[in-house]
PDB file of C-alpha atoms and ligand atoms in Angstrom:
ATOM      1  CA  UNK R  11      85.179 -16.748 -57.557  1.00 68.00           C
ATOM      2  CA  UNK R  12      83.004 -18.445 -54.792  1.00 87.00           C
ATOM      3  CA  UNK R  13      79.909 -16.696 -53.677  1.00 94.00           C
ATOM      4  CA  UNK R  14      79.570 -14.898 -50.372  1.00 98.00           C
ATOM      5  CA  UNK R  15      76.366 -15.328 -48.520  1.00 98.00           C
ATOM      6  CA  UNK R  16      75.356 -12.486 -46.113  1.00 98.00           C
ATOM      7  CA  UNK R  17      72.422 -12.753 -43.715  1.00 98.00           C
ATOM      8  CA  UNK R  18      71.308  -9.483 -42.263  1.00 98.00           C
ATOM      9  CA  UNK R  19      68.989  -9.628 -39.228  1.00 91.00           C
ATOM     10  CA  UNK R  20      65.769  -7.689 -38.828  1.00 89.00           C
ATOM     11  CA  UNK R  21      66.282  -6.723 -35.171  1.00 85.00           C
ATOM     12  CA  UNK R  22      66.518  -3.092 -33.943  1.00 85.00           C
ATOM     13  CA  UNK R  23      69.456  -0.984 -34.425  1.00 84.00           C
ATOM     14  CA  UNK R  24      70.556  -2.645 -37.892  1.00 91.00           C
ATOM     15  CA  UNK R  25      72.037  -0.111 -40.061  1.00 90.00           C
ATOM     16  CA  UNK R  26      70.989  -1.185 -43.547  1.00 96.00           C
ATOM     17  CA  UNK R  27      72.601   1.867 -45.274  1.00 97.00           C
ATOM     18  CA  UNK R  28      76.057   0.592 -44.041  1.00 97.00           C
ATOM     19  CA  UNK R  29      75.046  -3.038 -45.056  1.00 98.00           C
ATOM     20  CA  UNK R  30      74.051  -1.908 -48.527  1.00 98.00           C
ATOM     21  CA  UNK R  31      77.084   0.478 -49.004  1.00 98.00           C
ATOM     22  CA  UNK R  32      79.296  -2.476 -48.143  1.00 98.00           C
ATOM     23  CA  UNK R  33      77.488  -4.737 -50.681  1.00 98.00           C
ATOM     24  CA  UNK R  34      77.795  -2.044 -53.155  1.00 98.00           C
ATOM     25  CA  UNK R  35      81.610  -1.955 -52.665  1.00 98.00           C
ATOM     26  CA  UNK R  36      81.855  -5.633 -52.768  1.00 98.00           C
ATOM     27  CA  UNK R  37      79.842  -5.513 -56.084  1.00 98.00           C
ATOM     28  CA  UNK R  38      82.296  -3.055 -57.572  1.00 97.00           C
ATOM     29  CA  UNK R  39      85.104  -5.299 -56.568  1.00 97.00           C
ATOM     30  CA  UNK R  40      83.555  -8.213 -58.429  1.00 96.00           C
ATOM     31  CA  UNK R  41      82.958 -10.193 -55.405  1.00 96.00           C
ATOM     32  CA  UNK R  42      79.687 -11.995 -56.074  1.00 97.00           C
ATOM     33  CA  UNK R  43      77.382 -12.098 -52.995  1.00 98.00           C
ATOM     34  CA  UNK R  44      73.687 -12.941 -52.136  1.00 98.00           C
ATOM     35  CA  UNK R  45      71.772 -11.290 -49.473  1.00 98.00           C
ATOM     36  CA  UNK R  46      69.451 -13.015 -47.121  1.00 98.00           C
ATOM     37  CA  UNK R  47      67.485 -10.673 -44.817  1.00 98.00           C
ATOM     38  CA  UNK R  48      65.095 -10.560 -41.851  1.00 96.00           C
ATOM     39  CA  UNK R  49      62.396  -8.358 -40.822  1.00 95.00           C
ATOM     40  CA  UNK R  50      61.491  -9.444 -37.411  1.00 93.00           C
ATOM     41  CA  UNK R  51      61.266  -5.825 -35.922  1.00 93.00           C
ATOM     42  CA  UNK R  52      59.174  -4.586 -38.870  1.00 95.00           C
ATOM     43  CA  UNK R  53      56.866  -7.414 -38.550  1.00 96.00           C
ATOM     44  CA  UNK R  54      56.141  -6.856 -34.782  1.00 95.00           C
ATOM     45  CA  UNK R  55      55.594  -3.150 -35.430  1.00 96.00           C
ATOM     46  CA  UNK R  56      53.225  -3.982 -38.297  1.00 97.00           C
ATOM     47  CA  UNK R  57      51.396  -6.748 -36.361  1.00 97.00           C
ATOM     48  CA  UNK R  58      50.756  -4.446 -33.384  1.00 97.00           C
ATOM     49  CA  UNK R  59      49.462  -1.550 -35.705  1.00 97.00           C
ATOM     50  CA  UNK R  60      47.134  -3.942 -37.355  1.00 97.00           C
ATOM     51  CA  UNK R  61      45.764  -5.352 -34.299  1.00 96.00           C
ATOM     52  CA  UNK R  62      47.297  -8.755 -34.431  1.00 96.00           C
ATOM     53  CA  UNK R  63      50.139  -8.680 -31.875  1.00 95.00           C
ATOM     54  CA  UNK R  64      53.009 -11.167 -32.371  1.00 94.00           C
ATOM     55  CA  UNK R  65      53.106 -14.379 -30.340  1.00 93.00           C
ATOM     56  CA  UNK R  66      56.337 -15.978 -29.689  1.00 91.00           C
ATOM     57  CA  UNK R  67      56.615 -19.615 -28.653  1.00 91.00           C
ATOM     58  CA  UNK R  68      59.073 -21.967 -27.143  1.00 89.00           C
ATOM     59  CA  UNK R  69      59.263 -25.402 -28.696  1.00 86.00           C
ATOM     60  CA  UNK R  70      59.523 -28.488 -26.648  1.00 84.00           C
ATOM     61  CA  UNK R  71      63.196 -28.640 -27.624  1.00 82.00           C
ATOM     62  CA  UNK R  72      63.970 -25.152 -26.418  1.00 82.00           C
ATOM     63  CA  UNK R  73      63.875 -22.994 -29.638  1.00 81.00           C
ATOM     64  CA  UNK R  74      61.898 -19.769 -29.704  1.00 82.00           C
ATOM     65  CA  UNK R  75      59.953 -19.006 -32.906  1.00 84.00           C
ATOM     66  CA  UNK R  76      57.142 -16.747 -33.992  1.00 87.00           C
ATOM     67  CA  UNK R  77      53.659 -18.622 -34.117  1.00 92.00           C
ATOM     68  CA  UNK R  78      52.499 -17.870 -37.793  1.00 94.00           C
ATOM     69  CA  UNK R  79      48.755 -18.252 -38.343  1.00 94.00           C
ATOM     70  CA  UNK R  80      47.390 -17.213 -41.727  1.00 95.00           C
ATOM     71  CA  UNK R  81      46.926 -13.585 -40.709  1.00 96.00           C
ATOM     72  CA  UNK R  82      50.299 -13.544 -39.211  1.00 96.00           C
ATOM     73  CA  UNK R  83      51.886 -14.868 -42.461  1.00 97.00           C
ATOM     74  CA  UNK R  84      50.112 -12.279 -44.590  1.00 97.00           C
ATOM     75  CA  UNK R  85      51.534  -9.597 -42.013  1.00 97.00           C
ATOM     76  CA  UNK R  86      54.928 -11.102 -42.154  1.00 97.00           C
ATOM     77  CA  UNK R  87      54.822 -11.177 -45.976  1.00 98.00           C
ATOM     78  CA  UNK R  88      54.057  -7.281 -45.811  1.00 98.00           C
ATOM     79  CA  UNK R  89      56.947  -6.657 -43.694  1.00 97.00           C
ATOM     80  CA  UNK R  90      59.495  -8.947 -45.035  1.00 98.00           C
ATOM     81  CA  UNK R  91      58.646  -9.151 -48.845  1.00 98.00           C
ATOM     82  CA  UNK R  92      57.298  -5.518 -48.850  1.00 98.00           C
ATOM     83  CA  UNK R  93      58.852  -2.858 -46.799  1.00 97.00           C
ATOM     84  CA  UNK R  94      62.172  -4.304 -45.847  1.00 97.00           C
ATOM     85  CA  UNK R  95      62.791  -6.337 -49.065  1.00 98.00           C
ATOM     86  CA  UNK R  96      62.064  -3.332 -51.302  1.00 98.00           C
ATOM     87  CA  UNK R  97      63.881  -0.859 -48.909  1.00 98.00           C
ATOM     88  CA  UNK R  98      66.997  -2.951 -49.596  1.00 98.00           C
ATOM     89  CA  UNK R  99      66.515  -3.253 -53.061  1.00 98.00           C
ATOM     90  CA  UNK R 100      65.831   0.527 -53.460  1.00 98.00           C
ATOM     91  CA  UNK R 101      69.140   1.388 -51.456  1.00 98.00           C
ATOM     92  CA  UNK R 102      71.205  -0.993 -53.713  1.00 98.00           C
ATOM     93  CA  UNK R 103      69.747   0.416 -56.803  1.00 98.00           C
ATOM     94  CA  UNK R 104      70.645   3.931 -55.615  1.00 98.00           C
ATOM     95  CA  UNK R 105      74.129   2.599 -55.256  1.00 98.00           C
ATOM     96  CA  UNK R 106      74.197   1.251 -58.831  1.00 98.00           C
ATOM     97  CA  UNK R 107      73.719  -2.353 -57.829  1.00 98.00           C
ATOM     98  CA  UNK R 108      71.268  -4.219 -60.215  1.00 98.00           C
ATOM     99  CA  UNK R 109      69.624  -5.685 -57.220  1.00 98.00           C
ATOM    100  CA  UNK R 110      66.422  -8.019 -57.536  1.00 98.00           C
ATOM    101  CA  UNK R 111      64.486  -8.943 -54.573  1.00 98.00           C
ATOM    102  CA  UNK R 112      62.906 -12.303 -54.184  1.00 98.00           C
ATOM    103  CA  UNK R 113      61.056 -14.154 -51.598  1.00 98.00           C
ATOM    104  CA  UNK R 114      61.684 -17.788 -51.214  1.00 98.00           C
ATOM    105  CA  UNK R 115      58.522 -18.731 -52.802  1.00 97.00           C
ATOM    106  CA  UNK R 116      59.017 -16.581 -56.002  1.00 98.00           C
ATOM    107  CA  UNK R 117      60.178 -19.257 -58.474  1.00 98.00           C
ATOM    108  CA  UNK R 118      60.308 -21.806 -55.802  1.00 98.00           C
ATOM    109  CA  UNK R 119      63.610 -20.358 -54.748  1.00 98.00           C
ATOM    110  CA  UNK R 120      63.316 -22.089 -51.495  1.00 98.00           C
ATOM    111  CA  UNK R 121      60.868 -25.049 -50.874  1.00 98.00           C
ATOM    112  CA  UNK R 122      60.353 -27.332 -48.167  1.00 95.00           C
ATOM    113  CA  UNK R 123      58.112 -28.947 -45.698  1.00 96.00           C
ATOM    114  CA  UNK R 124      55.352 -27.295 -43.683  1.00 95.00           C
ATOM    115  CA  UNK R 125      54.806 -28.163 -40.048  1.00 89.00           C
ATOM    116  CA  UNK R 126      51.180 -27.177 -39.580  1.00 86.00           C
ATOM    117  CA  UNK R 127      51.267 -28.180 -35.940  1.00 88.00           C
ATOM    118  CA  UNK R 128      53.772 -27.090 -33.262  1.00 87.00           C
ATOM    119  CA  UNK R 129      54.317 -28.295 -29.767  1.00 92.00           C
ATOM    120  CA  UNK R 130      55.110 -25.621 -27.510  1.00 93.00           C
ATOM    121  CA  UNK R 131      55.854 -25.385 -23.701  1.00 91.00           C
ATOM    122  CA  UNK R 132      53.864 -22.627 -21.986  1.00 89.00           C
ATOM    123  CA  UNK R 133      53.729 -22.156 -18.310  1.00 87.00           C
ATOM    124  CA  UNK R 134      55.551 -25.530 -17.855  1.00 89.00           C
ATOM    125  CA  UNK R 135      52.903 -27.475 -19.745  1.00 92.00           C
ATOM    126  CA  UNK R 136      53.048 -28.982 -23.422  1.00 93.00           C
ATOM    127  CA  UNK R 137      50.538 -27.660 -25.663  1.00 93.00           C
ATOM    128  CA  UNK R 138      49.817 -28.307 -29.559  1.00 93.00           C
ATOM    129  CA  UNK R 139      49.114 -25.354 -31.715  1.00 91.00           C
ATOM    130  CA  UNK R 140      47.390 -25.850 -35.120  1.00 91.00           C
ATOM    131  CA  UNK R 141      47.322 -23.484 -38.366  1.00 90.00           C
ATOM    132  CA  UNK R 142      50.850 -22.771 -38.057  1.00 93.00           C
ATOM    133  CA  UNK R 143      52.600 -21.566 -41.315  1.00 95.00           C
ATOM    134  CA  UNK R 144      56.070 -22.490 -40.472  1.00 93.00           C
ATOM    135  CA  UNK R 145      58.619 -24.894 -42.317  1.00 94.00           C
ATOM    136  CA  UNK R 146      62.006 -26.300 -42.918  1.00 94.00           C
ATOM    137  CA  UNK R 147      63.681 -25.886 -46.231  1.00 97.00           C
ATOM    138  CA  UNK R 148      64.699 -28.886 -48.054  1.00 96.00           C
ATOM    139  CA  UNK R 149      65.536 -27.508 -51.595  1.00 98.00           C
ATOM    140  CA  UNK R 150      67.272 -24.544 -52.923  1.00 98.00           C
ATOM    141  CA  UNK R 151      66.652 -23.668 -56.647  1.00 98.00           C
ATOM    142  CA  UNK R 152      70.154 -23.180 -57.504  1.00 98.00           C
ATOM    143  CA  UNK R 153      69.356 -23.106 -61.260  1.00 98.00           C
ATOM    144  CA  UNK R 154      67.174 -19.976 -60.681  1.00 98.00           C
ATOM    145  CA  UNK R 155      69.994 -18.425 -58.622  1.00 98.00           C
ATOM    146  CA  UNK R 156      72.468 -19.158 -61.533  1.00 97.00           C
ATOM    147  CA  UNK R 157      70.217 -17.787 -64.222  1.00 97.00           C
ATOM    148  CA  UNK R 158      69.837 -14.553 -62.451  1.00 97.00           C
ATOM    149  CA  UNK R 159      73.457 -14.246 -61.621  1.00 96.00           C
ATOM    150  CA  UNK R 160      74.488 -15.105 -65.106  1.00 95.00           C
ATOM    151  CA  UNK R 161      72.085 -12.254 -66.198  1.00 97.00           C
ATOM    152  CA  UNK R 162      73.970  -9.801 -63.968  1.00 96.00           C
ATOM    153  CA  UNK R 163      71.526  -9.487 -61.055  1.00 98.00           C
ATOM    154  CA  UNK R 164      72.452  -9.392 -57.405  1.00 98.00           C
ATOM    155  CA  UNK R 165      69.818 -11.288 -55.278  1.00 98.00           C
ATOM    156  CA  UNK R 166      68.245 -10.036 -52.034  1.00 98.00           C
ATOM    157  CA  UNK R 167      66.155 -12.987 -50.674  1.00 98.00           C
ATOM    158  CA  UNK R 168      63.828 -13.390 -47.626  1.00 98.00           C
ATOM    159  CA  UNK R 169      61.231 -15.622 -46.354  1.00 98.00           C
ATOM    160  CA  UNK R 170      58.693 -17.219 -46.717  1.00 98.00           C
ATOM    161  CA  UNK R 171      59.481 -20.346 -48.560  1.00 98.00           C
ATOM    162  CA  UNK R 172      56.950 -22.414 -50.434  1.00 98.00           C
ATOM    163  CA  UNK R 173      55.864 -25.921 -49.231  1.00 97.00           C
ATOM    164  CA  UNK R 174      55.648 -29.071 -51.164  1.00 95.00           C
ATOM    165  CA  UNK R 175      51.857 -28.652 -50.933  1.00 93.00           C
ATOM    166  CA  UNK R 176      52.204 -25.098 -52.171  1.00 95.00           C
ATOM    167  CA  UNK R 177      51.545 -23.114 -49.008  1.00 96.00           C
ATOM    168  CA  UNK R 178      53.885 -20.247 -48.061  1.00 97.00           C
ATOM    169  CA  UNK R 179      55.845 -20.983 -44.883  1.00 96.00           C
ATOM    170  CA  UNK R 180      57.826 -18.980 -42.574  1.00 96.00           C
ATOM    171  CA  UNK R 181      61.265 -20.418 -42.376  1.00 96.00           C
ATOM    172  CA  UNK R 182      64.027 -19.192 -40.179  1.00 94.00           C
ATOM    173  CA  UNK R 183      66.281 -16.743 -42.172  1.00 97.00           C
ATOM    174  CA  UNK R 184      69.511 -17.981 -40.532  1.00 97.00           C
ATOM    175  CA  UNK R 185      68.888 -21.392 -41.481  1.00 97.00           C
ATOM    176  CA  UNK R 186      67.756 -20.398 -45.131  1.00 98.00           C
ATOM    177  CA  UNK R 187      71.014 -18.445 -45.559  1.00 98.00           C
ATOM    178  CA  UNK R 188      72.932 -21.496 -44.388  1.00 98.00           C
ATOM    179  CA  UNK R 189      70.959 -23.780 -46.914  1.00 98.00           C
ATOM    180  CA  UNK R 190      71.494 -21.306 -49.717  1.00 98.00           C
ATOM    181  CA  UNK R 191      75.370 -20.941 -48.672  1.00 98.00           C
ATOM    182  CA  UNK R 192      75.583 -24.627 -48.718  1.00 98.00           C
ATOM    183  CA  UNK R 193      73.715 -25.022 -52.113  1.00 98.00           C
ATOM    184  CA  UNK R 194      75.804 -22.428 -53.958  1.00 98.00           C
ATOM    185  CA  UNK R 195      78.869 -23.735 -52.334  1.00 97.00           C
ATOM    186  CA  UNK R 196      79.783 -20.318 -50.646  1.00 97.00           C
ATOM    187  CA  UNK R 197      83.217 -20.039 -49.114  1.00 96.00           C
ATOM    188  CA  UNK R 198      81.920 -17.663 -46.234  1.00 97.00           C
ATOM    189  CA  UNK R 199      78.786 -17.249 -44.647  1.00 98.00           C
ATOM    190  CA  UNK R 200      78.380 -13.840 -42.860  1.00 98.00           C
ATOM    191  CA  UNK R 201      75.520 -13.347 -40.203  1.00 98.00           C
ATOM    192  CA  UNK R 202      74.971  -9.934 -39.090  1.00 98.00           C
ATOM    193  CA  UNK R 203      72.753  -8.912 -36.396  1.00 95.00           C
ATOM    194  CA  UNK R 204      72.485  -6.241 -33.481  1.00 93.00           C
ATOM    195  CA  UNK R 205      75.147  -7.609 -31.365  1.00 95.00           C
ATOM    196  CA  UNK R 206      79.041  -7.910 -31.787  1.00 97.00           C
ATOM    197  CA  UNK R 207      78.825 -11.884 -32.173  1.00 98.00           C
ATOM    198  CA  UNK R 208      78.419 -14.524 -29.728  1.00 98.00           C
ATOM    199  CA  UNK R 209      78.659 -13.174 -26.065  1.00 98.00           C
ATOM    200  CA  UNK R 210      79.316 -15.200 -22.909  1.00 97.00           C
ATOM    201  CA  UNK R 211      77.109 -12.629 -21.197  1.00 96.00           C
ATOM    202  CA  UNK R 212      74.546 -11.404 -23.755  1.00 95.00           C
ATOM    203  CA  UNK R 213      74.282  -8.167 -21.764  1.00 95.00           C
ATOM    204  CA  UNK R 214      78.016  -7.405 -22.122  1.00 96.00           C
ATOM    205  CA  UNK R 215      79.726  -6.747 -25.301  1.00 95.00           C
ATOM    206  CA  UNK R 216      83.074  -7.109 -23.901  1.00 96.00           C
ATOM    207  CA  UNK R 217      82.420 -10.734 -23.365  1.00 98.00           C
ATOM    208  CA  UNK R 218      82.707 -11.578 -27.277  1.00 98.00           C
ATOM    209  CA  UNK R 219      83.971 -15.022 -28.277  1.00 98.00           C
ATOM    210  CA  UNK R 220      86.270 -14.353 -31.039  1.00 98.00           C
ATOM    211  CA  UNK R 221      86.703 -17.682 -32.504  1.00 98.00           C
ATOM    212  CA  UNK R 222      85.094 -21.108 -32.212  1.00 98.00           C
ATOM    213  CA  UNK R 223      86.717 -24.118 -33.692  1.00 97.00           C
ATOM    214  CA  UNK R 224      83.924 -26.249 -35.480  1.00 96.00           C
ATOM    215  CA  UNK R 225      84.295 -29.323 -33.225  1.00 95.00           C
ATOM    216  CA  UNK R 226      83.582 -27.222 -30.124  1.00 96.00           C
ATOM    217  CA  UNK R 227      80.542 -25.470 -31.559  1.00 97.00           C
ATOM    218  CA  UNK R 228      78.035 -27.554 -29.645  1.00 96.00           C
ATOM    219  CA  UNK R 229      79.639 -26.649 -26.306  1.00 96.00           C
ATOM    220  CA  UNK R 230      78.934 -23.032 -27.101  1.00 97.00           C
ATOM    221  CA  UNK R 231      75.137 -23.457 -27.490  1.00 96.00           C
ATOM    222  CA  UNK R 232      74.907 -23.006 -23.646  1.00 95.00           C
ATOM    223  CA  UNK R 233      75.894 -19.132 -24.136  1.00 96.00           C
ATOM    224  CA  UNK R 234      73.139 -18.658 -26.663  1.00 95.00           C
ATOM    225  CA  UNK R 235      69.592 -17.632 -25.534  1.00 90.00           C
ATOM    226  CA  UNK R 236      66.598 -17.055 -27.626  1.00 83.00           C
ATOM    227  CA  UNK R 237      67.014 -16.651 -31.387  1.00 86.00           C
ATOM    228  CA  UNK R 238      71.084 -16.760 -31.082  1.00 93.00           C
ATOM    229  CA  UNK R 239      70.618 -20.588 -30.707  1.00 92.00           C
ATOM    230  CA  UNK R 240      69.257 -20.565 -34.259  1.00 93.00           C
ATOM    231  CA  UNK R 241      72.184 -18.716 -35.419  1.00 97.00           C
ATOM    232  CA  UNK R 242      74.577 -21.323 -34.069  1.00 97.00           C
ATOM    233  CA  UNK R 243      72.491 -23.938 -35.534  1.00 97.00           C
ATOM    234  CA  UNK R 244      72.589 -22.264 -38.937  1.00 98.00           C
ATOM    235  CA  UNK R 245      76.369 -22.121 -38.425  1.00 98.00           C
ATOM    236  CA  UNK R 246      76.480 -25.759 -37.611  1.00 98.00           C
ATOM    237  CA  UNK R 247      74.344 -26.626 -40.762  1.00 98.00           C
ATOM    238  CA  UNK R 248      76.499 -24.471 -43.177  1.00 98.00           C
ATOM    239  CA  UNK R 249      79.889 -25.933 -41.840  1.00 98.00           C
ATOM    240  CA  UNK R 250      78.514 -29.598 -41.934  1.00 97.00           C
ATOM    241  CA  UNK R 251      77.438 -28.595 -45.593  1.00 97.00           C
ATOM    242  CA  UNK R 252      80.717 -27.617 -46.773  1.00 97.00           C
ATOM    243  CA  UNK R 253      80.834 -23.802 -46.102  1.00 97.00           C
ATOM    244  CA  UNK R 254      84.479 -22.742 -45.345  1.00 95.00           C
ATOM    245  CA  UNK R 255      83.528 -20.525 -42.305  1.00 97.00           C
ATOM    246  CA  UNK R 256      80.731 -18.644 -40.717  1.00 98.00           C
ATOM    247  CA  UNK R 257      81.141 -15.227 -39.233  1.00 98.00           C
ATOM    248  CA  UNK R 258      78.789 -13.851 -36.670  1.00 98.00           C
ATOM    249  CA  UNK R 259      79.242 -10.131 -37.072  1.00 98.00           C
ATOM    250  CA  UNK R 260      77.746  -6.656 -36.008  1.00 97.00           C
ATOM    251  CA  UNK R 261      75.242  -4.944 -38.318  1.00 96.00           C
ATOM    252  CA  UNK R 262      75.386  -1.793 -36.472  1.00 94.00           C
ATOM    253  CA  UNK R 263      78.890  -0.587 -37.463  1.00 95.00           C
ATOM    254  CA  UNK R 264      80.499   0.921 -40.605  1.00 95.00           C
ATOM    255  CA  UNK R 265      81.587  -1.698 -43.340  1.00 97.00           C
ATOM    256  CA  UNK R 266      79.943  -4.443 -41.328  1.00 98.00           C
ATOM    257  CA  UNK R 267      80.772  -7.073 -43.873  1.00 98.00           C
ATOM    258  CA  UNK R 268      84.333  -6.269 -44.871  1.00 98.00           C
ATOM    259  CA  UNK R 269      84.714  -6.219 -40.786  1.00 98.00           C
ATOM    260  CA  UNK R 270      83.310  -9.602 -40.496  1.00 98.00           C
ATOM    261  CA  UNK R 271      85.385 -10.895 -43.314  1.00 97.00           C
ATOM    262  CA  UNK R 272      88.291  -9.423 -41.441  1.00 97.00           C
ATOM    263  CA  UNK R 273      87.920 -11.339 -38.458  1.00 97.00           C
ATOM    264  CA  UNK R 274      85.679  -8.982 -36.533  1.00 97.00           C
ATOM    265  CA  UNK R 275      82.878 -10.910 -34.631  1.00 98.00           C
ATOM    266  CA  UNK R 276      82.566 -14.548 -33.897  1.00 98.00           C
ATOM    267  CA  UNK R 277      84.622 -16.536 -36.318  1.00 98.00           C
ATOM    268  CA  UNK R 278      83.420 -20.096 -36.511  1.00 98.00           C
ATOM    269  CA  UNK R 279      85.834 -22.312 -38.748  1.00 94.00           C
ATOM    270  CA  UNK R 280      89.242 -23.826 -38.910  1.00 77.00           C
ATOM    271  CA  UNK R 281      91.909 -21.205 -38.968  1.00 65.00           C
ATOM    272  CA  UNK R 282      93.255 -22.649 -42.325  1.00 56.00           C
ATOM    273  CA  UNK R 283      89.820 -21.684 -43.846  1.00 48.00           C
ATOM    274  CA  UNK R 284      90.380 -17.942 -43.224  1.00 49.00           C
ATOM    275  CA  UNK R 285      90.564 -16.650 -46.741  1.00 48.00           C
ATOM    276  CA  UNK R 286      89.535 -12.970 -46.324  1.00 43.00           C
TER     277      UNK R 286
HETATM  278  P1  ADP F 329      68.172 -11.064 -36.111  1.00 78.65           P
HETATM  279  O1  ADP F 329      66.865 -10.547 -36.165  1.00 78.65           O
HETATM  280  O2  ADP F 329      69.322  -9.973 -36.334  1.00 78.65           O
HETATM  281  O3  ADP F 329      68.365 -12.343 -37.058  1.00 78.65           O
HETATM  282  P2  ADP F 329      67.953 -11.800 -33.353  1.00 78.65           P
HETATM  283  O4  ADP F 329      67.479 -10.515 -32.806  1.00 78.65           O
HETATM  284  O5  ADP F 329      66.759 -12.917 -33.684  1.00 78.65           O
HETATM  285  O6  ADP F 329      68.626 -11.535 -34.763  1.00 78.65           O
HETATM  286  O7  ADP F 329      69.174 -12.406 -32.641  1.00 78.65           O
HETATM  287  C1  ADP F 329      70.098 -11.707 -32.070  1.00 78.65           C
HETATM  288  C2  ADP F 329      69.804 -11.717 -30.564  1.00 78.65           C
HETATM  289  O8  ADP F 329      70.270 -12.709 -29.801  1.00 78.65           O
HETATM  290  C3  ADP F 329      70.598 -10.568 -29.964  1.00 78.65           C
HETATM  291  O9  ADP F 329      69.842  -9.186 -30.053  1.00 78.65           O
HETATM  292  C4  ADP F 329      70.677 -10.912 -28.477  1.00 78.65           C
HETATM  293  O10 ADP F 329      69.626 -10.179 -27.746  1.00 78.65           O
HETATM  294  C5  ADP F 329      70.268 -12.298 -28.484  1.00 78.65           C
HETATM  295  N1  ADP F 329      71.335 -13.050 -27.738  1.00 78.65           N
HETATM  296  C6  ADP F 329      70.959 -14.294 -26.882  1.00 78.65           C
HETATM  297  N2  ADP F 329      71.942 -14.943 -26.487  1.00 78.65           N
HETATM  298  C7  ADP F 329      73.187 -14.133 -26.920  1.00 78.65           C
HETATM  299  C8  ADP F 329      74.484 -14.284 -26.931  1.00 78.65           C
HETATM  300  N3  ADP F 329      74.915 -15.324 -26.055  1.00 78.65           N
HETATM  301  N4  ADP F 329      75.312 -13.504 -27.445  1.00 78.65           N
HETATM  302  C9  ADP F 329      74.904 -12.538 -28.266  1.00 78.65           C
HETATM  303  N5  ADP F 329      73.450 -12.453 -28.603  1.00 78.65           N
HETATM  304  C10 ADP F 329      72.647 -13.069 -27.882  1.00 78.65           C
END
């Protein structure tokens, strides 16, 4: 059976217990899955506590990201690869799922190019920041994924990835999930966060857009602010890469994955590709 790739965000309000319970049920139903997770809220909390507050920058093309100098990268690893990853693995183990947690750099699961400088716009002016540890995934180690699956493990994956010149790089989790979904030929990619899906008005849950045909996806970018743009970009990359459909679902509800697979959220794909 084709693999399901699930991305769960790291924002406030995400119910990891519900996500893990749902993954455990899918595991019992023999539906293979791979989980990619975020950790932005935990990283912010830890950064503040360690006296190195987060800095979010907006690129010249209008995308928001975390400026990741070396100290930030290390705090990012503590939050993502430490607290959040191991918390999810622990929950899944408690539910009898043979979960194994890996960062993208472990076994070069996710590798790519580092962008050590970033051009940002601040106060209407362009500025170049150096010592950035961010990057773009170029290769997914599908052989490693296959070996671990064949041995019976369920994978829980998070950034950072590893660059071609062997430096850990912060990569966007949604786009990492899209690349993995493409590489493992997933039929579905479910992206869960702390909103019901793509909203016409980000402050009003009642303005949910339930369905987007792939050829109209670009026209929907105007609704997305901040990091929601990255989710739409990830959706576009996944669909272009052959993934059947992408669902933007709510991580704050019971059975969030099965709800998304049942069409709750924003479904991006052709109606004929709805296989849930
Ligand atoms: P995660 O950490 O779960 O990956 P983010 O917090 O980065 O997710 O992105 C989800 C956020 O995007 C929401 O909390 C919401 O505030 C914001 N957002 C911006 N525009 C929209 C929109 N049009 N519809 C829904 N959410 C939006």
